[in-house]
Amino acid sequence: MKTAEVFNSGHDVSIKPQTTILFANSSSRINMNGGSFHSGSSTESYSLYLKAKAGSNWKGLKLSNCEEAILNRTIFEGVSPYPVDSTYALELTDCGYVTVANCTFASATTGKTGAMLLNYTSQGDPKDIYIYSNIINLNTGSMPAVSIIATGFDELPLLMEWNEFESCSENNTLAILLCNVTGGAIKENNFMGYDRTVFMLGSSIDFYGNSI
């Protein structure tokens, strides 16, 4: 992929298993506004790869106002570190139904690259947010591996379970940041190598059965 950003113009995007997309440079990413995004399959064991060409980086996925954002067995590699071009491999804003399952977020660089940012404003309408069985192995530096921020809702239907959080640096300070998130649960996850597991600002959520 040699162009900078690929826009969906409101159409649905579906990427099938056993696909590898190589992003050419640090200006490349998929940027959606509206429609639905699907990658991988919940019924097939084959993965798909989203990664940069050798020696390069890419800007990750930016999905906004999607009715569905469903990612299965999707492997993210080589996302450019902040403050170069991007901050998170997967950035979701005001998406309705969200599933991120059996995905891998990996980076061996020394820069700051997070796995997921979920942002909900007063314009969104979250229906279901399910994040499970993912592997997150990043050098995030001082930034959270996963950030979930809500500015317009009293309650988010969030469930995070069976995820593996592992830092690849001694500088990883925080696994999950929650801001104004009420409702849902974070349970039965495994956290290794982080100074702090969860930092909550104005948030209330069930947290149990986790290994720290």
PDB file of C-alpha atoms in Angstrom:
ATOM      1  CA  MET A   1       0.000   0.000   0.000  1.00  0.00           C
ATOM      2  CA  LYS A   2       1.838   3.078  -1.296  1.00  0.00           C
ATOM      3  CA  THR A   3      -0.832   5.733  -0.819  1.00  0.00           C
ATOM      4  CA  ALA A   4      -1.080   7.660   2.436  1.00  0.00           C
ATOM      5  CA  GLU A   5      -4.526   7.123   3.967  1.00  0.00           C
ATOM      6  CA  VAL A   6      -7.279   4.879   2.644  1.00  0.00           C
ATOM      7  CA  PHE A   7     -10.768   6.285   3.298  1.00  0.00           C
ATOM      8  CA  ASN A   8     -13.942   4.208   3.147  1.00  0.00           C
ATOM      9  CA  SER A   9     -16.339   7.028   2.168  1.00  0.00           C
ATOM     10  CA  GLY A  10     -19.017   5.489   4.407  1.00  0.00           C
ATOM     11  CA  HIS A  11     -18.788   2.002   2.877  1.00  0.00           C
ATOM     12  CA  ASP A  12     -18.220  -1.268   4.731  1.00  0.00           C
ATOM     13  CA  VAL A  13     -14.719  -2.764   4.786  1.00  0.00           C
ATOM     14  CA  SER A  14     -14.069  -6.482   5.220  1.00  0.00           C
ATOM     15  CA  ILE A  15     -10.620  -8.106   5.278  1.00  0.00           C
ATOM     16  CA  LYS A  16     -10.579 -11.882   5.011  1.00  0.00           C
ATOM     17  CA  PRO A  17      -8.347 -14.334   6.925  1.00  0.00           C
ATOM     18  CA  GLN A  18      -4.976 -15.330   5.420  1.00  0.00           C
ATOM     19  CA  THR A  19      -4.478 -11.773   4.180  1.00  0.00           C
ATOM     20  CA  THR A  20      -1.309  -9.732   4.662  1.00  0.00           C
ATOM     21  CA  ILE A  21      -1.386  -5.978   4.058  1.00  0.00           C
ATOM     22  CA  LEU A  22       1.987  -4.237   3.971  1.00  0.00           C
ATOM     23  CA  PHE A  23       1.862  -0.506   4.613  1.00  0.00           C
ATOM     24  CA  ALA A  24       4.645   1.321   2.811  1.00  0.00           C
ATOM     25  CA  ASN A  25       5.412   4.238   5.105  1.00  0.00           C
ATOM     26  CA  SER A  26       4.505   6.183   8.223  1.00  0.00           C
ATOM     27  CA  SER A  27       1.773   8.109   6.368  1.00  0.00           C
ATOM     28  CA  SER A  28      -0.197   4.944   5.561  1.00  0.00           C
ATOM     29  CA  ARG A  29      -3.299   3.807   7.421  1.00  0.00           C
ATOM     30  CA  ILE A  30      -6.962   2.857   7.034  1.00  0.00           C
ATOM     31  CA  ASN A  31      -9.261   5.698   8.103  1.00  0.00           C
ATOM     32  CA  MET A  32     -12.991   4.942   8.334  1.00  0.00           C
ATOM     33  CA  ASN A  33     -15.942   7.177   9.119  1.00  0.00           C
ATOM     34  CA  GLY A  34     -19.240   5.307   9.118  1.00  0.00           C
ATOM     35  CA  GLY A  35     -19.972   1.870   7.724  1.00  0.00           C
ATOM     36  CA  SER A  36     -18.750  -1.320   9.403  1.00  0.00           C
ATOM     37  CA  PHE A  37     -15.279  -2.808   9.670  1.00  0.00           C
ATOM     38  CA  HIS A  38     -14.657  -6.560   9.838  1.00  0.00           C
ATOM     39  CA  SER A  39     -11.289  -8.313   9.874  1.00  0.00           C
ATOM     40  CA  GLY A  40     -10.541 -12.001  10.276  1.00  0.00           C
ATOM     41  CA  SER A  41     -13.051 -14.631  11.290  1.00  0.00           C
ATOM     42  CA  SER A  42     -14.385 -15.967  14.565  1.00  0.00           C
ATOM     43  CA  THR A  43     -14.884 -19.424  13.016  1.00  0.00           C
ATOM     44  CA  GLU A  44     -11.531 -19.869  11.223  1.00  0.00           C
ATOM     45  CA  SER A  45      -8.126 -20.307  12.853  1.00  0.00           C
ATOM     46  CA  TYR A  46      -6.218 -18.403  10.158  1.00  0.00           C
ATOM     47  CA  SER A  47      -4.822 -14.978  11.042  1.00  0.00           C
ATOM     48  CA  LEU A  48      -4.449 -11.858   8.963  1.00  0.00           C
ATOM     49  CA  TYR A  49      -1.551  -9.422   9.226  1.00  0.00           C
ATOM     50  CA  LEU A  50      -1.529  -5.636   9.187  1.00  0.00           C
ATOM     51  CA  LYS A  51       2.054  -4.462   9.273  1.00  0.00           C
ATOM     52  CA  ALA A  52       4.653  -2.135   7.813  1.00  0.00           C
ATOM     53  CA  LYS A  53       7.184  -3.008   5.164  1.00  0.00           C
ATOM     54  CA  ALA A  54      10.646  -3.898   6.430  1.00  0.00           C
ATOM     55  CA  GLY A  55      12.368  -0.891   7.959  1.00  0.00           C
ATOM     56  CA  SER A  56       9.216   1.241   8.008  1.00  0.00           C
ATOM     57  CA  ASN A  57       6.176   2.047  10.177  1.00  0.00           C
ATOM     58  CA  TRP A  58       2.481   2.675   9.570  1.00  0.00           C
ATOM     59  CA  LYS A  59      -0.236   4.665  11.347  1.00  0.00           C
ATOM     60  CA  GLY A  60      -2.675   1.937  12.431  1.00  0.00           C
ATOM     61  CA  LEU A  61      -6.459   1.765  12.071  1.00  0.00           C
ATOM     62  CA  LYS A  62      -8.682   4.769  12.784  1.00  0.00           C
ATOM     63  CA  LEU A  63     -12.360   3.775  12.934  1.00  0.00           C
ATOM     64  CA  SER A  64     -14.984   6.440  13.679  1.00  0.00           C
ATOM     65  CA  ASN A  65     -18.771   6.247  13.904  1.00  0.00           C
ATOM     66  CA  CYS A  66     -18.832   2.648  12.691  1.00  0.00           C
ATOM     67  CA  GLU A  67     -21.959   0.614  13.303  1.00  0.00           C
ATOM     68  CA  GLU A  68     -19.735  -2.430  13.857  1.00  0.00           C
ATOM     69  CA  ALA A  69     -16.005  -2.791  14.443  1.00  0.00           C
ATOM     70  CA  ILE A  70     -15.322  -6.522  14.626  1.00  0.00           C
ATOM     71  CA  LEU A  71     -11.711  -7.717  14.673  1.00  0.00           C
ATOM     72  CA  ASN A  72     -10.759 -11.382  14.969  1.00  0.00           C
ATOM     73  CA  ARG A  73      -7.287 -12.921  14.754  1.00  0.00           C
ATOM     74  CA  THR A  74      -5.780  -9.717  13.422  1.00  0.00           C
ATOM     75  CA  ILE A  75      -2.081  -9.188  14.035  1.00  0.00           C
ATOM     76  CA  PHE A  76      -0.798  -5.602  14.275  1.00  0.00           C
ATOM     77  CA  GLU A  77       2.923  -5.018  13.780  1.00  0.00           C
ATOM     78  CA  GLY A  78       5.144  -2.013  13.162  1.00  0.00           C
ATOM     79  CA  VAL A  79       2.801   0.842  14.116  1.00  0.00           C
ATOM     80  CA  SER A  80       4.756   4.084  14.318  1.00  0.00           C
ATOM     81  CA  PRO A  81       5.476   5.376  17.818  1.00  0.00           C
ATOM     82  CA  TYR A  82       4.171   8.610  19.312  1.00  0.00           C
ATOM     83  CA  PRO A  83       4.938  11.422  18.674  1.00  0.00           C
ATOM     84  CA  VAL A  84       6.024  10.442  15.146  1.00  0.00           C
ATOM     85  CA  ASP A  85       2.632   9.768  13.562  1.00  0.00           C
ATOM     86  CA  SER A  86       0.233   7.829  15.721  1.00  0.00           C
ATOM     87  CA  THR A  87      -0.342   6.674  19.247  1.00  0.00           C
ATOM     88  CA  TYR A  88      -2.418   3.493  19.081  1.00  0.00           C
ATOM     89  CA  ALA A  89      -2.542   0.584  16.671  1.00  0.00           C
ATOM     90  CA  LEU A  90      -6.354   0.601  16.859  1.00  0.00           C
ATOM     91  CA  GLU A  91      -8.274   3.828  17.514  1.00  0.00           C
ATOM     92  CA  LEU A  92     -12.056   3.591  17.857  1.00  0.00           C
ATOM     93  CA  THR A  93     -14.342   6.605  18.234  1.00  0.00           C
ATOM     94  CA  ASP A  94     -18.103   6.333  18.816  1.00  0.00           C
ATOM     95  CA  CYS A  95     -18.447   2.831  17.339  1.00  0.00           C
ATOM     96  CA  GLY A  96     -21.608   0.880  18.238  1.00  0.00           C
ATOM     97  CA  TYR A  97     -20.772  -2.819  18.402  1.00  0.00           C
ATOM     98  CA  VAL A  98     -17.096  -3.508  19.138  1.00  0.00           C
ATOM     99  CA  THR A  99     -15.410  -6.907  19.342  1.00  0.00           C
ATOM    100  CA  VAL A 100     -11.636  -7.342  19.485  1.00  0.00           C
ATOM    101  CA  ALA A 101     -10.839 -11.036  19.892  1.00  0.00           C
ATOM    102  CA  ASN A 102      -7.741 -13.219  19.556  1.00  0.00           C
ATOM    103  CA  CYS A 103      -5.735 -10.313  18.149  1.00  0.00           C
ATOM    104  CA  THR A 104      -2.051  -9.582  18.683  1.00  0.00           C
ATOM    105  CA  PHE A 105      -0.512  -6.154  19.199  1.00  0.00           C
ATOM    106  CA  ALA A 106       3.271  -6.386  19.006  1.00  0.00           C
ATOM    107  CA  SER A 107       6.137  -3.950  18.769  1.00  0.00           C
ATOM    108  CA  ALA A 108       9.846  -4.342  19.424  1.00  0.00           C
ATOM    109  CA  THR A 109      10.639  -0.639  19.003  1.00  0.00           C
ATOM    110  CA  THR A 110      11.645   1.651  21.837  1.00  0.00           C
ATOM    111  CA  GLY A 111       8.970   4.208  20.971  1.00  0.00           C
ATOM    112  CA  LYS A 112       5.587   4.744  22.569  1.00  0.00           C
ATOM    113  CA  THR A 113       2.963   2.618  20.832  1.00  0.00           C
ATOM    114  CA  GLY A 114      -0.305   1.613  22.486  1.00  0.00           C
ATOM    115  CA  ALA A 115      -2.657  -1.161  21.480  1.00  0.00           C
ATOM    116  CA  MET A 116      -6.180   0.309  21.685  1.00  0.00           C
ATOM    117  CA  LEU A 117      -7.859   3.645  22.270  1.00  0.00           C
ATOM    118  CA  LEU A 118     -11.659   3.622  22.643  1.00  0.00           C
ATOM    119  CA  ASN A 119     -13.244   7.048  22.816  1.00  0.00           C
ATOM    120  CA  TYR A 120     -16.963   7.715  23.351  1.00  0.00           C
ATOM    121  CA  THR A 121     -18.492  11.182  23.181  1.00  0.00           C
ATOM    122  CA  SER A 122     -22.041  12.486  23.456  1.00  0.00           C
ATOM    123  CA  GLN A 123     -22.452  11.750  19.737  1.00  0.00           C
ATOM    124  CA  GLY A 124     -21.885   8.008  20.092  1.00  0.00           C
ATOM    125  CA  ASP A 125     -24.237   5.180  20.996  1.00  0.00           C
ATOM    126  CA  PRO A 126     -22.271   2.185  22.329  1.00  0.00           C
ATOM    127  CA  LYS A 127     -24.183  -1.097  22.161  1.00  0.00           C
ATOM    128  CA  ASP A 128     -21.611  -3.697  23.173  1.00  0.00           C
ATOM    129  CA  ILE A 129     -17.849  -3.609  23.778  1.00  0.00           C
ATOM    130  CA  TYR A 130     -16.191  -6.992  24.118  1.00  0.00           C
ATOM    131  CA  ILE A 131     -12.385  -7.289  24.247  1.00  0.00           C
ATOM    132  CA  TYR A 132     -11.121 -10.803  24.905  1.00  0.00           C
ATOM    133  CA  SER A 133      -8.302 -13.304  24.393  1.00  0.00           C
ATOM    134  CA  ASN A 134      -5.865 -10.771  22.934  1.00  0.00           C
ATOM    135  CA  ILE A 135      -2.076 -10.653  23.290  1.00  0.00           C
ATOM    136  CA  ILE A 136      -0.654  -7.205  23.982  1.00  0.00           C
ATOM    137  CA  ASN A 137       3.143  -7.106  23.983  1.00  0.00           C
ATOM    138  CA  LEU A 138       4.309  -3.541  23.482  1.00  0.00           C
ATOM    139  CA  ASN A 139       6.879  -1.021  24.580  1.00  0.00           C
ATOM    140  CA  THR A 140       4.404   1.675  25.573  1.00  0.00           C
ATOM    141  CA  GLY A 141       6.770   3.803  27.610  1.00  0.00           C
ATOM    142  CA  SER A 142       4.748   6.114  29.842  1.00  0.00           C
ATOM    143  CA  MET A 143       1.471   5.745  27.928  1.00  0.00           C
ATOM    144  CA  PRO A 144      -1.256   3.150  28.670  1.00  0.00           C
ATOM    145  CA  ALA A 145      -1.414   0.008  26.573  1.00  0.00           C
ATOM    146  CA  VAL A 146      -5.224   0.379  26.450  1.00  0.00           C
ATOM    147  CA  SER A 147      -7.151   3.620  27.011  1.00  0.00           C
ATOM    148  CA  ILE A 148     -10.938   3.809  27.306  1.00  0.00           C
ATOM    149  CA  ILE A 149     -12.393   7.305  27.582  1.00  0.00           C
ATOM    150  CA  ALA A 150     -16.061   8.282  27.848  1.00  0.00           C
ATOM    151  CA  THR A 151     -17.250  11.883  27.917  1.00  0.00           C
ATOM    152  CA  GLY A 152     -20.925  11.525  27.122  1.00  0.00           C
ATOM    153  CA  PHE A 153     -22.337   8.371  28.741  1.00  0.00           C
ATOM    154  CA  ASP A 154     -23.295   7.266  32.220  1.00  0.00           C
ATOM    155  CA  GLU A 155     -22.523   3.625  31.483  1.00  0.00           C
ATOM    156  CA  LEU A 156     -20.463   1.691  28.932  1.00  0.00           C
ATOM    157  CA  PRO A 157     -21.291  -1.963  28.169  1.00  0.00           C
ATOM    158  CA  LEU A 158     -17.637  -2.999  28.489  1.00  0.00           C
ATOM    159  CA  LEU A 159     -16.255  -6.478  29.111  1.00  0.00           C
ATOM    160  CA  MET A 160     -12.517  -7.229  29.001  1.00  0.00           C
ATOM    161  CA  GLU A 161     -11.477 -10.785  29.788  1.00  0.00           C
ATOM    162  CA  TRP A 162      -8.778 -13.414  29.136  1.00  0.00           C
ATOM    163  CA  ASN A 163      -6.307 -10.897  27.702  1.00  0.00           C
ATOM    164  CA  GLU A 164      -2.534 -11.230  28.079  1.00  0.00           C
ATOM    165  CA  PHE A 165      -0.753  -7.954  28.876  1.00  0.00           C
ATOM    166  CA  GLU A 166       3.021  -8.202  28.803  1.00  0.00           C
ATOM    167  CA  SER A 167       5.507  -5.359  28.675  1.00  0.00           C
ATOM    168  CA  CYS A 168       8.683  -5.675  26.670  1.00  0.00           C
ATOM    169  CA  SER A 169      10.395  -2.821  28.479  1.00  0.00           C
ATOM    170  CA  GLU A 170      11.232  -1.861  32.046  1.00  0.00           C
ATOM    171  CA  ASN A 171       9.588   1.509  31.338  1.00  0.00           C
ATOM    172  CA  ASN A 172       6.012   0.251  30.976  1.00  0.00           C
ATOM    173  CA  THR A 173       4.083   1.932  33.742  1.00  0.00           C
ATOM    174  CA  LEU A 174       0.364   1.403  33.029  1.00  0.00           C
ATOM    175  CA  ALA A 175      -1.663  -1.327  31.344  1.00  0.00           C
ATOM    176  CA  ILE A 176      -5.191   0.181  31.275  1.00  0.00           C
ATOM    177  CA  LEU A 177      -6.476   3.742  31.652  1.00  0.00           C
ATOM    178  CA  LEU A 178     -10.198   4.267  32.312  1.00  0.00           C
ATOM    179  CA  CYS A 179     -11.651   7.777  32.226  1.00  0.00           C
ATOM    180  CA  ASN A 180     -15.325   8.348  33.111  1.00  0.00           C
ATOM    181  CA  VAL A 181     -16.115   4.683  32.486  1.00  0.00           C
ATOM    182  CA  THR A 182     -18.972   3.253  34.530  1.00  0.00           C
ATOM    183  CA  GLY A 183     -20.290  -0.301  34.279  1.00  0.00           C
ATOM    184  CA  GLY A 184     -18.928  -3.525  32.870  1.00  0.00           C
ATOM    185  CA  ALA A 185     -16.040  -5.664  34.074  1.00  0.00           C
ATOM    186  CA  ILE A 186     -12.339  -6.361  33.690  1.00  0.00           C
ATOM    187  CA  LYS A 187     -11.801  -9.967  34.702  1.00  0.00           C
ATOM    188  CA  GLU A 188      -9.490 -12.951  34.368  1.00  0.00           C
ATOM    189  CA  ASN A 189      -6.752 -11.069  32.536  1.00  0.00           C
ATOM    190  CA  ASN A 190      -3.031 -11.632  32.993  1.00  0.00           C
ATOM    191  CA  PHE A 191      -0.734  -8.632  33.588  1.00  0.00           C
ATOM    192  CA  MET A 192       3.059  -8.936  33.554  1.00  0.00           C
ATOM    193  CA  GLY A 193       5.745  -6.267  33.856  1.00  0.00           C
ATOM    194  CA  TYR A 194       3.602  -3.188  34.533  1.00  0.00           C
ATOM    195  CA  ASP A 195       4.087  -0.787  37.423  1.00  0.00           C
ATOM    196  CA  ARG A 196       0.331  -0.221  37.592  1.00  0.00           C
ATOM    197  CA  THR A 197      -2.419  -2.404  36.213  1.00  0.00           C
ATOM    198  CA  VAL A 198      -5.427  -0.068  36.028  1.00  0.00           C
ATOM    199  CA  PHE A 199      -5.712   3.666  36.638  1.00  0.00           C
ATOM    200  CA  MET A 200      -9.267   4.988  36.955  1.00  0.00           C
ATOM    201  CA  LEU A 201     -10.354   8.605  36.675  1.00  0.00           C
ATOM    202  CA  GLY A 202     -13.995   9.119  37.626  1.00  0.00           C
ATOM    203  CA  SER A 203     -14.674   5.467  36.832  1.00  0.00           C
ATOM    204  CA  SER A 204     -16.416   2.522  38.495  1.00  0.00           C
ATOM    205  CA  ILE A 205     -16.057  -0.994  37.120  1.00  0.00           C
ATOM    206  CA  ASP A 206     -15.911  -4.568  38.431  1.00  0.00           C
ATOM    207  CA  PHE A 207     -12.326  -5.849  38.618  1.00  0.00           C
ATOM    208  CA  TYR A 208     -11.769  -9.446  39.710  1.00  0.00           C
ATOM    209  CA  GLY A 209     -10.040 -12.723  38.941  1.00  0.00           C
ATOM    210  CA  ASN A 210      -7.035 -11.005  37.334  1.00  0.00           C
ATOM    211  CA  SER A 211      -3.421 -12.156  37.695  1.00  0.00           C
ATOM    212  CA  ILE A 212      -1.047  -9.309  38.483  1.00  0.00           C
TER     213      ILE A 212
END
